[in-house]
Amino acid sequence: SFRHCRLDYLIFSTHLFEAIRLQTHRKIGANKKHYYGTTKMNEIEINVQPRYVAGQSDVYRDRYAFNYVITICNRSNDVITLRQRFWEITDGHGATEPVGHSGLIEEQPVLYPGEAYEYNSGSQLCTPWGSIEGAYEFEDSIGERFIVGVPKLEFKAGFTLQ
């Protein structure tokens, strides 16, 4: 049933995200490659630029819209394919929403050396602040898969003191 599949997916996603988080933090700590909004591991650079979207928000109903532009740059000498993504979005009360999919909106972009891929996404929170963090799983040209983590980024509406 859908409910059972959804539960299995959430359990899988949670375990995947924890494994990614541990692997990412180990790599970040070891390599000291941790930037605000950008992470660079295995020569893949991911830049995330979050912003508050006032025109799509409704403060009176506690609906705060955030948009983020994600740019993935292949700085390696290898062809890579994005296989899956996983984001964990947390609102100001600590409630989390896992978001994971194969590819991007049913796409699995192939990036040749030096190429970049950019897309927009968004989320709506019930608080004027929150955060997003996640990871991408890529596959190189010989079939080896690797994970690139994205450090935690803050969502903040322009009027909040958080």
PDB file of N, CA, C and O in Angstrom, residues 19-47:
ATOM      1  N   ALA A  19      23.703   8.321   7.191  1.00  0.00           N
ATOM      2  CA  ALA A  19      24.973   7.837   6.638  1.00  0.00           C
ATOM      3  C   ALA A  19      25.671   8.954   5.874  1.00  0.00           C
ATOM      4  O   ALA A  19      26.881   9.149   5.996  1.00  0.00           O
ATOM      5  N   ILE A  20      24.899   9.706   5.094  1.00  0.00           N
ATOM      6  CA  ILE A  20      25.465  10.819   4.336  1.00  0.00           C
ATOM      7  C   ILE A  20      26.012  11.871   5.286  1.00  0.00           C
ATOM      8  O   ILE A  20      27.104  12.381   5.109  1.00  0.00           O
ATOM      9  N   ARG A  21      25.236  12.185   6.329  1.00  0.00           N
ATOM     10  CA  ARG A  21      25.655  13.211   7.282  1.00  0.00           C
ATOM     11  C   ARG A  21      26.968  12.812   7.954  1.00  0.00           C
ATOM     12  O   ARG A  21      27.885  13.605   8.061  1.00  0.00           O
ATOM     13  N   LEU A  22      27.075  11.550   8.391  1.00  0.00           N
ATOM     14  CA  LEU A  22      28.306  11.098   9.042  1.00  0.00           C
ATOM     15  C   LEU A  22      29.478  11.132   8.070  1.00  0.00           C
ATOM     16  O   LEU A  22      30.556  11.609   8.405  1.00  0.00           O
ATOM     17  N   GLN A  23      29.266  10.634   6.861  1.00  0.00           N
ATOM     18  CA  GLN A  23      30.333  10.629   5.864  1.00  0.00           C
ATOM     19  C   GLN A  23      30.736  12.056   5.506  1.00  0.00           C
ATOM     20  O   GLN A  23      31.903  12.376   5.407  1.00  0.00           O
ATOM     21  N   THR A  24      29.762  12.924   5.333  1.00  0.00           N
ATOM     22  CA  THR A  24      30.023  14.311   4.956  1.00  0.00           C
ATOM     23  C   THR A  24      30.793  15.033   6.045  1.00  0.00           C
ATOM     24  O   THR A  24      31.786  15.693   5.773  1.00  0.00           O
ATOM     25  N   HIS A  25      30.346  14.899   7.295  1.00  0.00           N
ATOM     26  CA  HIS A  25      31.029  15.604   8.383  1.00  0.00           C
ATOM     27  C   HIS A  25      32.452  15.085   8.557  1.00  0.00           C
ATOM     28  O   HIS A  25      33.354  15.856   8.841  1.00  0.00           O
ATOM     29  N   ARG A  26      32.659  13.782   8.359  1.00  0.00           N
ATOM     30  CA  ARG A  26      34.005  13.251   8.439  1.00  0.00           C
ATOM     31  C   ARG A  26      34.879  13.862   7.348  1.00  0.00           C
ATOM     32  O   ARG A  26      35.986  14.301   7.595  1.00  0.00           O
ATOM     33  N   LYS A  27      34.356  13.905   6.126  1.00  0.00           N
ATOM     34  CA  LYS A  27      35.133  14.465   5.011  1.00  0.00           C
ATOM     35  C   LYS A  27      35.364  15.955   5.195  1.00  0.00           C
ATOM     36  O   LYS A  27      36.445  16.446   4.959  1.00  0.00           O
ATOM     37  N   ILE A  28      34.336  16.664   5.615  1.00  0.00           N
ATOM     38  CA  ILE A  28      34.484  18.111   5.795  1.00  0.00           C
ATOM     39  C   ILE A  28      35.534  18.400   6.853  1.00  0.00           C
ATOM     40  O   ILE A  28      36.406  19.230   6.660  1.00  0.00           O
ATOM     41  N   GLY A  29      35.468  17.667   7.973  1.00  0.00           N
ATOM     42  CA  GLY A  29      36.437  17.887   9.035  1.00  0.00           C
ATOM     43  C   GLY A  29      37.846  17.532   8.601  1.00  0.00           C
ATOM     44  O   GLY A  29      38.797  18.227   8.920  1.00  0.00           O
ATOM     45  N   ALA A  30      37.976  16.452   7.826  1.00  0.00           N
ATOM     46  CA  ALA A  30      39.301  16.002   7.410  1.00  0.00           C
ATOM     47  C   ALA A  30      39.888  16.910   6.335  1.00  0.00           C
ATOM     48  O   ALA A  30      41.064  17.213   6.356  1.00  0.00           O
ATOM     49  N   ASN A  31      39.061  17.354   5.407  1.00  0.00           N
ATOM     50  CA  ASN A  31      39.576  18.127   4.283  1.00  0.00           C
ATOM     51  C   ASN A  31      39.473  19.635   4.470  1.00  0.00           C
ATOM     52  O   ASN A  31      39.998  20.391   3.674  1.00  0.00           O
ATOM     53  N   LYS A  32      38.758  20.085   5.468  1.00  0.00           N
ATOM     54  CA  LYS A  32      38.550  21.513   5.727  1.00  0.00           C
ATOM     55  C   LYS A  32      37.949  22.228   4.511  1.00  0.00           C
ATOM     56  O   LYS A  32      38.257  23.362   4.242  1.00  0.00           O
ATOM     57  N   LYS A  33      37.086  21.526   3.768  1.00  0.00           N
ATOM     58  CA  LYS A  33      36.441  22.117   2.595  1.00  0.00           C
ATOM     59  C   LYS A  33      34.989  22.393   2.935  1.00  0.00           C
ATOM     60  O   LYS A  33      34.089  21.688   2.507  1.00  0.00           O
ATOM     61  N   HIS A  34      34.765  23.385   3.743  1.00  0.00           N
ATOM     62  CA  HIS A  34      33.425  23.693   4.216  1.00  0.00           C
ATOM     63  C   HIS A  34      33.206  25.183   4.036  1.00  0.00           C
ATOM     64  O   HIS A  34      33.852  25.985   4.661  1.00  0.00           O
ATOM     65  N   TYR A  35      32.313  25.532   3.141  1.00  0.00           N
ATOM     66  CA  TYR A  35      32.051  26.921   2.827  1.00  0.00           C
ATOM     67  C   TYR A  35      30.584  27.207   3.077  1.00  0.00           C
ATOM     68  O   TYR A  35      29.762  26.319   3.013  1.00  0.00           O
ATOM     69  N   TYR A  36      30.241  28.449   3.312  1.00  0.00           N
ATOM     70  CA  TYR A  36      28.830  28.797   3.460  1.00  0.00           C
ATOM     71  C   TYR A  36      28.150  28.675   2.113  1.00  0.00           C
ATOM     72  O   TYR A  36      28.474  29.361   1.172  1.00  0.00           O
ATOM     73  N   GLY A  37      27.237  27.757   2.026  1.00  0.00           N
ATOM     74  CA  GLY A  37      26.479  27.599   0.795  1.00  0.00           C
ATOM     75  C   GLY A  37      27.183  26.816  -0.285  1.00  0.00           C
ATOM     76  O   GLY A  37      26.607  26.532  -1.306  1.00  0.00           O
ATOM     77  N   THR A  38      28.410  26.434  -0.060  1.00  0.00           N
ATOM     78  CA  THR A  38      29.147  25.711  -1.089  1.00  0.00           C
ATOM     79  C   THR A  38      29.918  24.577  -0.436  1.00  0.00           C
ATOM     80  O   THR A  38      30.480  24.740   0.623  1.00  0.00           O
ATOM     81  N   THR A  39      29.919  23.443  -1.067  1.00  0.00           N
ATOM     82  CA  THR A  39      30.766  22.349  -0.615  1.00  0.00           C
ATOM     83  C   THR A  39      31.503  21.816  -1.828  1.00  0.00           C
ATOM     84  O   THR A  39      30.994  21.860  -2.939  1.00  0.00           O
ATOM     85  N   LYS A  40      32.725  21.375  -1.614  1.00  0.00           N
ATOM     86  CA  LYS A  40      33.512  20.868  -2.730  1.00  0.00           C
ATOM     87  C   LYS A  40      34.231  19.606  -2.278  1.00  0.00           C
ATOM     88  O   LYS A  40      35.171  19.666  -1.519  1.00  0.00           O
ATOM     89  N   MET A  41      33.711  18.476  -2.714  1.00  0.00           N
ATOM     90  CA  MET A  41      34.327  17.190  -2.409  1.00  0.00           C
ATOM     91  C   MET A  41      34.368  16.407  -3.703  1.00  0.00           C
ATOM     92  O   MET A  41      33.465  16.513  -4.527  1.00  0.00           O
ATOM     93  N   ASN A  42      35.381  15.598  -3.873  1.00  0.00           N
ATOM     94  CA  ASN A  42      35.545  14.841  -5.114  1.00  0.00           C
ATOM     95  C   ASN A  42      35.518  15.767  -6.326  1.00  0.00           C
ATOM     96  O   ASN A  42      35.059  15.396  -7.389  1.00  0.00           O
ATOM     97  N   GLU A  43      35.929  16.990  -6.152  1.00  0.00           N
ATOM     98  CA  GLU A  43      35.997  18.002  -7.209  1.00  0.00           C
ATOM     99  C   GLU A  43      34.634  18.354  -7.798  1.00  0.00           C
ATOM    100  O   GLU A  43      34.528  18.783  -8.936  1.00  0.00           O
ATOM    101  N   ILE A  44      33.598  18.180  -7.007  1.00  0.00           N
ATOM    102  CA  ILE A  44      32.253  18.599  -7.386  1.00  0.00           C
ATOM    103  C   ILE A  44      31.887  19.759  -6.476  1.00  0.00           C
ATOM    104  O   ILE A  44      31.959  19.647  -5.260  1.00  0.00           O
ATOM    105  N   GLU A  45      31.513  20.870  -7.054  1.00  0.00           N
ATOM    106  CA  GLU A  45      31.175  22.052  -6.267  1.00  0.00           C
ATOM    107  C   GLU A  45      29.672  22.265  -6.327  1.00  0.00           C
ATOM    108  O   GLU A  45      29.078  22.280  -7.404  1.00  0.00           O
ATOM    109  N   ILE A  46      29.070  22.414  -5.155  1.00  0.00           N
ATOM    110  CA  ILE A  46      27.630  22.655  -5.065  1.00  0.00           C
ATOM    111  C   ILE A  46      27.418  23.955  -4.314  1.00  0.00           C
ATOM    112  O   ILE A  46      27.880  24.112  -3.187  1.00  0.00           O
ATOM    113  N   ASN A  47      26.742  24.876  -4.950  1.00  0.00           N
ATOM    114  CA  ASN A  47      26.460  26.174  -4.345  1.00  0.00           C
ATOM    115  C   ASN A  47      24.952  26.314  -4.199  1.00  0.00           C
ATOM    116  O   ASN A  47      24.218  26.093  -5.158  1.00  0.00           O
TER     117      ASN A  47
END
